CSV table of C-alpha atoms and ligand atoms in Angstrom, one decimal:
chain,number,residue,atom,x,y,z
A,1,MET,CA,95.0,70.3,106.7
A,2,ASP,CA,96.6,73.1,104.8
A,3,LYS,CA,95.5,76.7,105.3
A,4,LEU,CA,96.0,80.0,103.5
A,5,ILE,CA,97.1,83.2,105.2
A,6,ILE,CA,96.2,86.3,103.3
A,7,ARG,CA,97.0,89.9,104.2
A,8,GLY,CA,94.6,92.0,102.1
A,9,GLY,CA,94.6,95.6,100.7
A,10,LYS,CA,97.0,95.2,97.8
A,11,GLN,CA,96.1,96.3,94.3
A,12,LEU,CA,97.0,93.2,92.3
A,13,LYS,CA,98.8,93.8,89.0
A,14,GLY,CA,100.3,91.5,86.4
A,15,GLU,CA,99.5,88.4,84.2
A,16,VAL,CA,97.6,85.3,85.2
A,17,SER,CA,97.6,82.1,83.1
A,18,ILE,CA,94.2,80.4,83.1
A,19,SER,CA,94.3,76.6,83.4
A,20,GLY,CA,92.2,74.0,81.6
A,21,ALA,CA,88.6,73.7,82.7
A,22,LYS,CA,87.9,71.3,85.6
A,23,ASN,CA,84.4,70.7,84.4
A,24,ALA,CA,85.5,69.9,80.9
A,25,ALA,CA,88.4,67.7,82.0
A,26,LEU,CA,86.3,65.4,84.2
A,27,PRO,CA,83.7,64.3,81.5
A,28,ILE,CA,86.4,64.2,78.8
A,29,MET,CA,88.5,61.9,80.9
A,30,THR,CA,85.6,59.5,81.3
A,31,SER,CA,84.9,59.7,77.5
A,32,SER,CA,88.2,57.7,77.0
A,33,ILE,CA,86.2,54.6,78.3
A,34,LEU,CA,84.1,54.7,75.1
A,35,ALA,CA,87.1,54.2,72.7
A,36,SER,CA,89.2,51.2,73.4
A,37,GLY,CA,92.9,52.1,73.3
A,38,ARG,CA,95.2,55.0,74.3
A,39,SER,CA,93.8,58.5,74.3
A,40,ALA,CA,95.8,61.7,75.1
A,41,PHE,CA,94.4,65.0,76.4
A,42,ALA,CA,96.1,68.4,76.7
A,43,ARG,CA,95.6,71.3,79.1
A,44,ILE,CA,94.3,69.0,81.8
A,45,PRO,CA,94.7,71.0,85.1
A,46,ASP,CA,96.6,69.5,88.0
A,47,LEU,CA,93.7,69.4,90.5
A,48,MET,CA,92.6,67.0,93.3
A,49,ASP,CA,89.5,66.1,91.3
A,50,VAL,CA,91.5,65.2,88.2
A,51,ARG,CA,93.8,63.0,90.3
A,52,THR,CA,90.7,61.4,91.9
A,53,MET,CA,89.3,60.7,88.4
A,54,GLY,CA,92.7,59.2,87.3
A,55,ARG,CA,92.6,56.9,90.4
A,56,LEU,CA,89.0,55.9,89.6
A,57,LEU,CA,89.9,55.0,86.0
A,58,SER,CA,93.0,53.1,87.1
A,59,ASN,CA,91.0,51.1,89.7
A,60,MET,CA,88.9,49.9,86.7
A,61,GLY,CA,91.9,48.6,85.0
A,62,ALA,CA,92.7,51.5,82.6
A,63,SER,CA,96.2,52.7,82.5
A,64,TYR,CA,96.5,56.4,83.5
A,65,SER,CA,99.4,58.8,83.4
A,66,TYR,CA,99.7,62.5,83.9
A,67,ASN,CA,102.5,64.9,83.2
A,68,GLU,CA,102.6,68.7,83.0
A,69,GLY,CA,99.0,69.2,81.8
A,70,SER,CA,98.8,66.2,79.6
A,71,ALA,CA,96.8,63.1,80.6
A,72,THR,CA,97.0,59.7,78.8
A,73,ILE,CA,94.4,57.0,79.4
A,74,ASP,CA,94.5,53.6,77.9
A,75,SER,CA,91.1,52.0,78.3
A,76,ALA,CA,91.8,48.8,76.3
A,77,SER,CA,92.7,46.9,79.5
A,78,MET,CA,89.7,47.9,81.5
A,79,ASN,CA,88.3,44.9,83.4
A,80,LYS,CA,86.3,46.3,86.3
A,81,PHE,CA,83.2,48.4,86.0
A,82,GLU,CA,82.6,49.7,89.4
A,83,ALA,CA,82.9,53.2,91.0
A,84,PRO,CA,83.2,52.5,94.8
A,85,TYR,CA,81.6,54.7,97.4
A,86,GLU,CA,85.1,55.6,98.9
A,87,LEU,CA,85.9,57.5,95.7
A,88,VAL,CA,82.5,58.7,94.7
A,89,LYS,CA,81.9,60.4,98.1
A,90,THR,CA,85.0,62.5,97.6
A,91,MET,CA,84.0,63.5,94.0
A,92,ARG,CA,80.4,63.4,92.8
A,93,ALA,CA,81.5,63.8,89.2
A,94,SER,CA,82.6,60.1,89.4
A,95,VAL,CA,79.0,59.5,88.3
A,96,LEU,CA,80.3,60.4,84.8
A,97,VAL,CA,81.7,56.9,84.4
A,98,LEU,CA,78.2,55.4,84.7
A,99,CYS,CA,77.1,55.9,81.1
A,100,PRO,CA,80.4,55.3,79.3
A,101,LEU,CA,80.7,52.0,81.2
A,102,VAL,CA,77.2,50.9,80.2
A,103,ALA,CA,77.6,52.1,76.6
A,104,ARG,CA,80.9,50.2,76.1
A,105,PHE,CA,80.7,47.2,78.4
A,106,GLY,CA,76.9,46.8,79.0
A,107,ARG,CA,77.3,47.0,82.7
A,108,ALA,CA,78.2,49.3,85.6
A,109,LYS,CA,78.0,49.5,89.4
A,110,VAL,CA,78.4,53.1,90.6
A,111,SER,CA,77.8,54.4,94.1
A,112,LEU,CA,75.1,56.9,94.4
A,113,PRO,CA,76.9,60.2,95.1
A,114,GLY,CA,75.0,61.2,98.2
A,115,GLY,CA,74.3,64.8,99.1
A,116,CYS,CA,76.9,67.5,99.2
A,117,ALA,CA,77.4,70.8,100.9
A,118,ILE,CA,75.5,72.8,98.3
A,119,GLY,CA,72.5,70.6,97.9
A,120,ALA,CA,70.9,67.1,97.5
A,121,ARG,CA,72.1,66.9,93.9
A,122,PRO,CA,70.2,63.7,92.9
A,123,ILE,CA,71.0,61.8,89.7
A,124,ASN,CA,67.4,60.7,88.9
A,125,LEU,CA,67.5,62.3,85.4
A,126,HIS,CA,70.8,60.4,84.5
A,127,LEU,CA,69.0,57.2,85.5
A,128,MET,CA,65.7,58.1,83.8
A,129,GLY,CA,67.5,58.6,80.5
A,130,LEU,CA,69.6,55.5,80.8
A,131,GLU,CA,66.4,53.4,81.4
A,132,LYS,CA,64.7,55.0,78.4
A,133,MET,CA,67.7,53.8,76.4
A,134,GLY,CA,67.0,50.2,77.5
A,135,ALA,CA,69.3,49.7,80.5
A,136,LYS,CA,67.9,47.7,83.4
A,137,ILE,CA,68.6,49.7,86.5
A,138,ARG,CA,68.4,48.7,90.2
A,139,LEU,CA,69.5,50.4,93.4
A,140,GLU,CA,71.2,48.1,95.9
A,141,SER,CA,72.8,49.3,99.2
A,142,GLY,CA,73.6,52.7,97.9
A,143,TYR,CA,74.8,51.6,94.5
A,144,VAL,CA,73.3,52.0,91.0
A,145,ILE,CA,73.6,48.7,89.1
A,146,ALA,CA,72.9,49.0,85.4
A,147,LYS,CA,72.9,46.3,82.8
A,148,THR,CA,72.0,46.1,79.0
A,149,SER,CA,72.9,44.0,76.0
A,150,ARG,CA,73.1,47.2,73.9
A,151,LEU,CA,71.6,50.6,74.5
A,152,LYS,CA,69.1,51.9,72.0
A,153,GLY,CA,68.4,55.4,70.8
A,154,ALA,CA,65.5,57.2,72.6
A,155,SER,CA,63.9,60.7,72.9
A,156,ILE,CA,64.6,62.0,76.4
A,157,TYR,CA,63.2,65.2,77.9
A,158,LEU,CA,65.2,66.4,80.9
A,159,ASP,CA,62.8,68.0,83.4
A,160,THR,CA,65.7,70.1,84.9
A,161,VAL,CA,68.7,71.4,82.9
A,162,THR,CA,71.5,69.2,84.2
A,163,VAL,CA,75.1,69.6,83.1
A,164,THR,CA,76.5,66.2,84.0
A,165,GLY,CA,73.1,64.6,83.2
A,166,THR,CA,73.4,65.9,79.6
A,167,GLU,CA,77.1,64.8,79.4
A,168,ASN,CA,76.4,61.3,80.8
A,169,LEU,CA,73.5,60.7,78.5
A,170,MET,CA,75.4,62.1,75.5
A,171,MET,CA,78.1,59.5,76.3
A,172,ALA,CA,75.4,56.8,76.5
A,173,ALA,CA,73.9,57.7,73.2
A,174,VAL,CA,77.1,57.8,71.0
A,175,LEU,CA,77.4,53.9,71.0
A,176,ALA,CA,73.6,53.2,71.2
A,177,LYS,CA,71.8,51.6,68.3
A,178,GLY,CA,69.8,54.3,66.6
A,179,THR,CA,69.3,58.0,67.3
A,180,THR,CA,68.9,59.8,70.6
A,181,ILE,CA,67.3,63.2,71.1
A,182,LEU,CA,68.1,65.1,74.4
A,183,GLU,CA,65.6,67.8,75.0
A,184,ASN,CA,66.1,70.7,77.5
A,185,ALA,CA,69.8,69.8,77.4
A,186,ALA,CA,72.5,71.9,79.2
A,187,ARG,CA,74.2,74.4,76.9
A,188,GLU,CA,77.4,75.0,78.9
A,189,PRO,CA,80.7,75.3,77.0
A,190,GLU,CA,81.9,72.2,78.8
A,191,VAL,CA,79.1,70.2,77.2
A,192,ILE,CA,80.2,71.5,73.7
A,193,ASP,CA,83.8,70.6,74.5
A,194,LEU,CA,82.8,67.0,75.4
A,195,ALA,CA,80.8,66.8,72.2
A,196,ASN,CA,83.7,68.1,70.1
A,197,CYS,CA,86.0,65.5,71.8
A,198,LEU,CA,83.5,62.7,71.1
A,199,ILE,CA,83.1,63.9,67.5
A,200,SER,CA,86.9,63.6,67.1
A,201,MET,CA,86.5,60.0,68.2
A,202,GLY,CA,84.0,59.4,65.4
A,203,ALA,CA,80.7,60.2,67.2
A,204,ARG,CA,77.8,61.8,65.3
A,205,ILE,CA,76.4,64.6,67.4
A,206,ASN,CA,74.4,67.7,66.3
A,207,GLY,CA,73.2,70.6,68.4
A,208,ALA,CA,75.7,70.5,71.3
A,209,GLY,CA,75.4,73.9,73.0
A,210,GLU,CA,71.7,74.1,72.1
A,211,SER,CA,68.7,72.9,74.1
A,212,VAL,CA,68.1,70.0,71.7
A,213,ILE,CA,71.0,67.6,70.9
A,214,GLU,CA,70.7,64.8,68.4
A,215,ILE,CA,73.1,61.9,68.6
A,216,GLU,CA,73.2,59.1,66.0
A,217,GLY,CA,74.8,56.0,67.5
A,218,VAL,CA,77.8,54.4,65.9
A,219,ASP,CA,79.3,50.9,66.5
A,220,GLU,CA,82.8,52.0,67.6
A,221,LEU,CA,84.8,55.1,68.6
A,222,LYS,CA,88.5,55.6,68.0
A,223,PRO,CA,90.9,56.8,70.7
A,224,LEU,CA,92.3,60.3,70.4
A,225,LYS,CA,95.9,61.2,69.7
A,226,ASN,CA,95.7,64.7,71.4
A,227,TYR,CA,92.7,66.7,72.4
A,228,ALA,CA,93.2,70.1,74.2
A,229,ILE,CA,90.3,71.0,76.5
A,230,ILE,CA,88.9,74.6,76.9
A,231,PRO,CA,90.2,77.0,79.5
A,232,ASP,CA,88.4,77.3,82.8
A,233,ARG,CA,85.7,80.0,82.6
A,234,ILE,CA,85.0,79.9,86.3
A,235,GLU,CA,88.7,80.4,87.2
A,236,THR,CA,88.6,83.2,84.7
A,237,GLY,CA,85.6,84.8,86.4
A,238,THR,CA,87.2,84.3,89.8
A,239,PHE,CA,90.2,86.3,88.8
A,240,MET,CA,87.9,89.0,87.3
A,241,SER,CA,86.3,89.2,90.7
A,242,ILE,CA,89.8,89.5,92.3
A,243,ALA,CA,90.8,92.4,90.0
A,244,GLY,CA,87.4,94.0,90.7
A,245,ILE,CA,87.6,93.8,94.5
A,246,THR,CA,91.2,94.8,94.8
A,247,GLY,CA,91.0,97.7,92.3
A,248,GLY,CA,93.7,95.7,90.5
A,249,ASP,CA,94.9,95.5,86.8
A,250,LEU,CA,95.2,91.9,85.7
A,251,VAL,CA,95.8,90.4,82.2
A,252,LEU,CA,94.2,86.9,82.0
A,253,LYS,CA,96.1,84.8,79.5
A,254,ASP,CA,94.7,81.8,77.5
A,255,CYS,CA,91.1,82.5,78.5
A,256,ARG,CA,87.9,82.5,76.4
A,257,PRO,CA,85.9,85.6,77.4
A,258,GLU,CA,83.1,84.5,75.1
A,259,HIS,CA,82.3,81.7,77.6
A,260,LEU,CA,81.5,84.4,80.2
A,261,ASP,CA,79.2,86.9,78.5
A,262,ALA,CA,76.6,87.1,81.2
A,263,ALA,CA,79.2,87.4,84.1
A,264,MET,CA,81.2,90.0,82.2
A,265,MET,CA,78.2,92.1,81.5
A,266,LYS,CA,77.3,92.0,85.2
A,267,LEU,CA,80.8,92.9,86.2
A,268,LYS,CA,80.9,95.8,83.8
A,269,ASP,CA,77.7,97.1,85.4
A,270,THR,CA,79.6,97.1,88.8
A,271,GLY,CA,82.3,99.3,87.2
A,272,VAL,CA,84.9,96.7,86.2
A,273,ILE,CA,86.6,97.6,82.9
A,274,PHE,CA,87.6,95.0,80.3
A,275,LYS,CA,90.1,95.4,77.5
A,276,GLU,CA,91.1,92.8,74.9
A,277,THR,CA,94.9,93.0,74.4
A,278,LYS,CA,97.4,90.9,72.4
A,279,ARG,CA,98.6,89.3,75.7
A,280,GLY,CA,95.1,88.4,76.9
A,281,LEU,CA,92.0,89.9,78.5
A,282,ARG,CA,92.9,93.0,80.7
A,283,VAL,CA,90.6,93.4,83.7
A,284,ILE,CA,90.8,96.7,85.7
A,285,GLY,CA,89.0,97.1,89.0
A,286,PRO,CA,87.3,100.5,89.7
A,287,LYS,CA,88.0,102.7,92.8
A,288,ASN,CA,84.5,101.9,94.0
A,289,LEU,CA,82.3,99.0,92.9
A,290,ILE,CA,78.6,99.7,92.3
A,291,ALA,CA,76.1,97.2,93.9
A,292,LYS,CA,74.1,95.2,91.3
A,293,ASP,CA,71.6,92.4,91.5
A,294,VAL,CA,72.2,88.9,90.1
A,295,LYS,CA,70.1,85.8,89.6
A,296,THR,CA,71.9,82.5,88.7
A,297,ILE,CA,70.4,80.5,85.9
A,298,PRO,CA,71.6,77.8,83.5
A,299,TYR,CA,74.1,78.8,80.7
A,300,PRO,CA,74.1,81.2,79.0
A,301,GLY,CA,72.8,83.0,82.1
A,302,PHE,CA,74.9,84.1,85.1
A,303,PRO,CA,76.6,81.0,86.3
A,304,THR,CA,75.9,79.6,89.8
A,305,ASP,CA,79.6,78.7,90.1
A,306,MET,CA,80.3,82.5,90.0
A,307,GLN,CA,77.6,83.4,92.7
A,308,ALA,CA,79.9,83.2,95.7
A,309,GLN,CA,82.7,85.2,94.2
A,310,PHE,CA,80.3,87.9,93.0
A,311,MET,CA,78.8,88.1,96.5
A,312,ALA,CA,82.3,88.7,97.9
A,313,MET,CA,82.7,91.6,95.6
A,314,MET,CA,79.4,93.1,96.6
A,315,THR,CA,80.2,93.1,100.3
A,316,ILE,CA,82.2,96.4,99.8
A,317,ALA,CA,80.2,97.8,96.8
A,318,LYS,CA,78.3,101.1,97.1
A,319,GLY,CA,74.6,100.2,97.7
A,320,THR,CA,72.7,97.0,98.2
A,321,SER,CA,72.9,93.9,96.0
A,322,VAL,CA,70.2,91.2,95.9
A,323,ILE,CA,71.5,87.8,94.8
A,324,LYS,CA,69.0,85.0,93.9
A,325,GLU,CA,70.5,81.4,93.7
A,326,THR,CA,68.1,79.3,91.7
A,327,ILE,CA,70.2,76.2,90.8
A,328,PHE,CA,71.2,74.8,94.2
A,329,GLU,CA,69.2,74.9,97.4
A,330,ASN,CA,72.0,75.5,99.8
A,331,ARG,CA,74.7,77.5,98.1
A,332,PHE,CA,75.1,80.3,100.7
A,333,MET,CA,77.6,78.5,103.0
A,334,HIS,CA,80.1,81.3,102.3
A,335,VAL,CA,77.7,83.9,103.8
A,336,ALA,CA,78.4,83.1,107.5
A,337,GLU,CA,82.1,83.3,106.8
A,338,LEU,CA,81.9,86.6,104.9
A,339,LYS,CA,79.9,88.0,107.9
A,340,ARG,CA,82.8,87.1,110.2
A,341,MET,CA,84.9,89.5,108.1
A,342,GLY,CA,82.4,92.3,108.6
A,343,ALA,CA,80.1,91.8,105.6
A,344,ASP,CA,76.4,92.9,106.0
A,345,ILE,CA,74.4,90.0,104.5
A,346,SER,CA,70.9,88.7,105.2
A,347,ILE,CA,69.4,85.6,103.7
A,348,ASP,CA,65.8,84.7,103.0
A,349,GLY,CA,65.5,81.3,101.4
A,350,GLY,CA,67.4,81.4,98.1
A,351,THR,CA,67.8,85.1,98.2
A,352,ALA,CA,70.6,87.1,99.8
A,353,ALA,CA,70.7,90.9,100.4
A,354,ILE,CA,74.2,92.3,100.6
A,355,LYS,CA,74.6,95.9,102.0
A,356,GLY,CA,78.0,97.3,101.0
A,357,VAL,CA,80.2,98.2,104.0
A,358,GLU,CA,83.2,100.5,104.1
A,359,LYS,CA,85.7,97.8,104.7
A,360,LEU,CA,86.2,94.1,105.5
A,361,ARG,CA,88.4,93.0,108.3
A,362,GLY,CA,90.6,89.9,108.2
A,363,ALA,CA,89.5,86.9,110.4
A,364,PRO,CA,89.9,83.2,110.7
A,365,VAL,CA,87.4,81.6,108.4
A,366,MET,CA,86.5,78.1,107.1
A,367,ALA,CA,86.1,76.9,103.5
A,368,THR,CA,83.0,74.7,103.1
A,369,ASP,CA,82.9,73.9,99.4
A,370,LEU,CA,84.8,74.8,96.3
A,371,ARG,CA,83.3,78.1,95.2
A,372,ALA,CA,82.7,79.2,98.8
A,373,SER,CA,86.4,78.9,99.4
A,374,ALA,CA,87.1,81.0,96.3
A,375,SER,CA,84.8,83.7,97.6
A,376,LEU,CA,86.8,83.8,100.9
A,377,VAL,CA,90.0,84.3,98.9
A,378,VAL,CA,88.3,87.1,97.0
A,379,ALA,CA,87.2,88.8,100.2
A,380,ALA,CA,90.5,88.3,102.1
A,381,LEU,CA,92.4,90.0,99.3
A,382,ARG,CA,90.5,93.2,100.0
A,383,ALA,CA,90.1,92.8,103.8
A,384,GLU,CA,92.3,94.9,106.2
A,385,GLY,CA,94.6,92.7,108.2
A,386,GLU,CA,95.2,89.0,108.2
A,387,THR,CA,92.7,86.3,107.1
A,388,VAL,CA,93.4,82.6,107.7
A,389,ILE,CA,91.3,80.3,105.5
A,390,HIS,CA,91.1,76.7,106.9
A,391,ARG,CA,90.2,73.5,105.0
A,392,ILE,CA,91.6,74.8,101.7
A,393,TYR,CA,91.5,71.3,100.3
A,394,HIS,CA,88.1,72.5,99.0
A,395,LEU,CA,89.9,75.2,97.0
A,396,ASP,CA,92.5,72.7,95.7
A,397,ARG,CA,89.7,70.6,94.1
A,398,GLY,CA,89.1,73.2,91.5
A,399,TYR,CA,91.9,75.8,91.3
A,400,GLU,CA,95.4,74.9,90.0
A,401,LYS,CA,98.1,76.7,92.0
A,402,MET,CA,95.8,79.5,93.1
A,403,ASP,CA,98.2,80.8,95.8
A,404,GLU,CA,101.2,80.8,93.4
A,405,LYS,CA,99.2,82.6,90.7
A,406,LEU,CA,98.2,85.2,93.3
A,407,LYS,CA,101.7,85.7,94.7
A,408,LYS,CA,102.9,86.4,91.2
A,409,VAL,CA,100.6,89.4,90.9
A,410,GLY,CA,101.5,90.9,94.2
A,411,ALA,CA,99.2,89.2,96.8
A,412,ASP,CA,100.5,88.8,100.3
A,413,ILE,CA,99.6,85.1,100.6
A,414,GLU,CA,101.2,82.0,102.0
A,415,ARG,CA,100.1,78.4,102.2
A,416,VAL,CA,100.8,76.8,105.5
A,417,LYS,CA,101.0,73.0,105.4
A,418,GLY,CA,98.9,71.6,108.2
B,501,EPZ,C1,77.7,70.7,87.2
B,501,EPZ,O1,77.2,69.9,88.3
B,501,EPZ,C2,79.1,71.3,87.7
B,501,EPZ,N1,80.0,70.2,88.0
B,501,EPZ,C3,78.9,72.1,88.9
B,501,EPZ,O2,80.1,72.7,89.2
B,501,EPZ,C4,77.9,73.2,88.5
B,501,EPZ,O3,77.6,74.0,89.7
B,501,EPZ,C5,76.6,72.6,88.0
B,501,EPZ,O4,76.8,71.8,86.9
B,501,EPZ,C6,75.6,73.7,87.6
B,501,EPZ,O5,76.1,74.5,86.6
B,501,EPZ,C7,80.6,69.5,87.0
B,501,EPZ,O6,80.4,69.8,85.8
B,501,EPZ,C8,81.6,68.4,87.3
B,501,EPZ,P1,73.4,69.9,87.5
B,501,EPZ,P2,76.0,69.0,88.1
B,501,EPZ,O7,73.1,68.4,87.3
B,501,EPZ,O8,76.0,68.4,86.8
B,501,EPZ,C9,69.3,69.1,89.7
B,501,EPZ,C10,81.8,73.4,90.6
B,501,EPZ,O9,81.8,74.3,91.5
B,501,EPZ,N2,69.4,67.7,89.2
B,501,EPZ,O10,73.5,70.8,86.4
B,501,EPZ,O11,76.0,68.0,89.3
B,501,EPZ,C11,70.4,69.4,90.7
B,501,EPZ,O12,69.9,69.0,92.0
B,501,EPZ,C12,80.7,72.5,90.5
B,501,EPZ,O13,82.7,73.3,89.7
B,501,EPZ,C13,68.3,66.9,89.5
B,501,EPZ,O14,67.3,67.3,90.1
B,501,EPZ,O15,74.8,70.0,88.3
B,501,EPZ,C14,70.5,70.9,90.6
B,501,EPZ,O16,69.5,71.6,91.4
B,501,EPZ,C15,79.7,72.6,91.7
B,501,EPZ,N3,68.3,65.6,89.0
B,501,EPZ,C16,70.2,71.2,89.1
B,501,EPZ,O17,69.6,70.0,88.6
B,501,EPZ,C17,69.4,65.2,88.2
B,501,EPZ,O18,69.4,64.0,87.8
B,501,EPZ,C18,71.5,71.5,88.3
B,501,EPZ,O19,72.4,70.4,88.6
B,501,EPZ,C19,70.5,66.0,88.0
B,501,EPZ,C20,70.4,67.3,88.5
């Protein structure tokens, strides 16, 4: 397994190109199932999860090709409607094929995703919504088996704000007979991007990005010639944290700052400076960071996917920061590893208290999940001495060429193939 060796203490300077959003790419790739024919998508990042999704679609008979950021998917030849456990266990977002398969073919057999490092992450709300739309659902040896002649519109209240639940049910509704209302829907920019993609295929969707989304079903959707997805707001936020912790000066190109209002306001409070320039968003880290509290909540609040990176910054801030994680029940796996680097963190349930220390020291540490691994990179870029981050396949799932981008702005980092 590959590992990263980072020698910290450098002030990173230069330009970083932000890639397309992983969490927009995955649902938008599955939306190609809904429109028979060849769809093409641009700014698709070259990530492990994207490759896994490509394999999943190919296994179902679609033809998939990827080259330099553009993905082409021809769903006309699809002849299998199953997402096997072997693939789903490596990427829970595979569950996003469930509703497009039922909507287009009236059937699907998808492995239940099982738990993951950060929490139980059930899909009960995806299934509740699909049932309300008339699908017959049964669970059999770890698989969801869904069948219907044709889905029909329904009013669905989501008890918990769920991003992929909203996305899945939106994809179920676009080909249903009648109108569907999704209440308490997720408002993430990735939900809006999926809706815009579906609308370009001919879907009728109102309110994406709000808590109530109304979808009027149509009989058929048309494949897309070229749809460019949004940039990755969490990669953007991660590089903001890197500029913040290293006292660096980075220009983030091709990003959409408006997708990160809450995170940017919080970073500003810690002393990070932002300047819009013609080349992109300039982010300047202060000499000393000020400790601030954070609570993760659904969009447009502070994103849970930025919690670990923000915590890494707070380990060397002046004062004590209290971080409340309200979305996932086990998203503090990075804490033990940060403490190995000298951080002073105590946990009480979903709350962590981080007392700023003078400095972090490099150490061998282990990545446990995608954003935990990002937080170890953030901390290692500040730590004195050498940090070796093991199991960086977690990082490769969601960050495109992270080590190359960091090297370009002066980081002392190397990837060791293992
Ligand atoms: C999406 O996961 C993202 N993944 C996650 O990003 C992100 O952390 C999460 O949304 C929250 O923003 C993708 O978009 C591919 P949820 P998702 O359903 O949709 C509970 C990353 O780092 N819930 O919004 O799986 C669930 O347990 C990844 O890029 C139910 O109870 O998350 C959680 O507590 C990690 N029943 C809460 O809702 C359901 O049926 C939010 O989960 C569905 C969810």
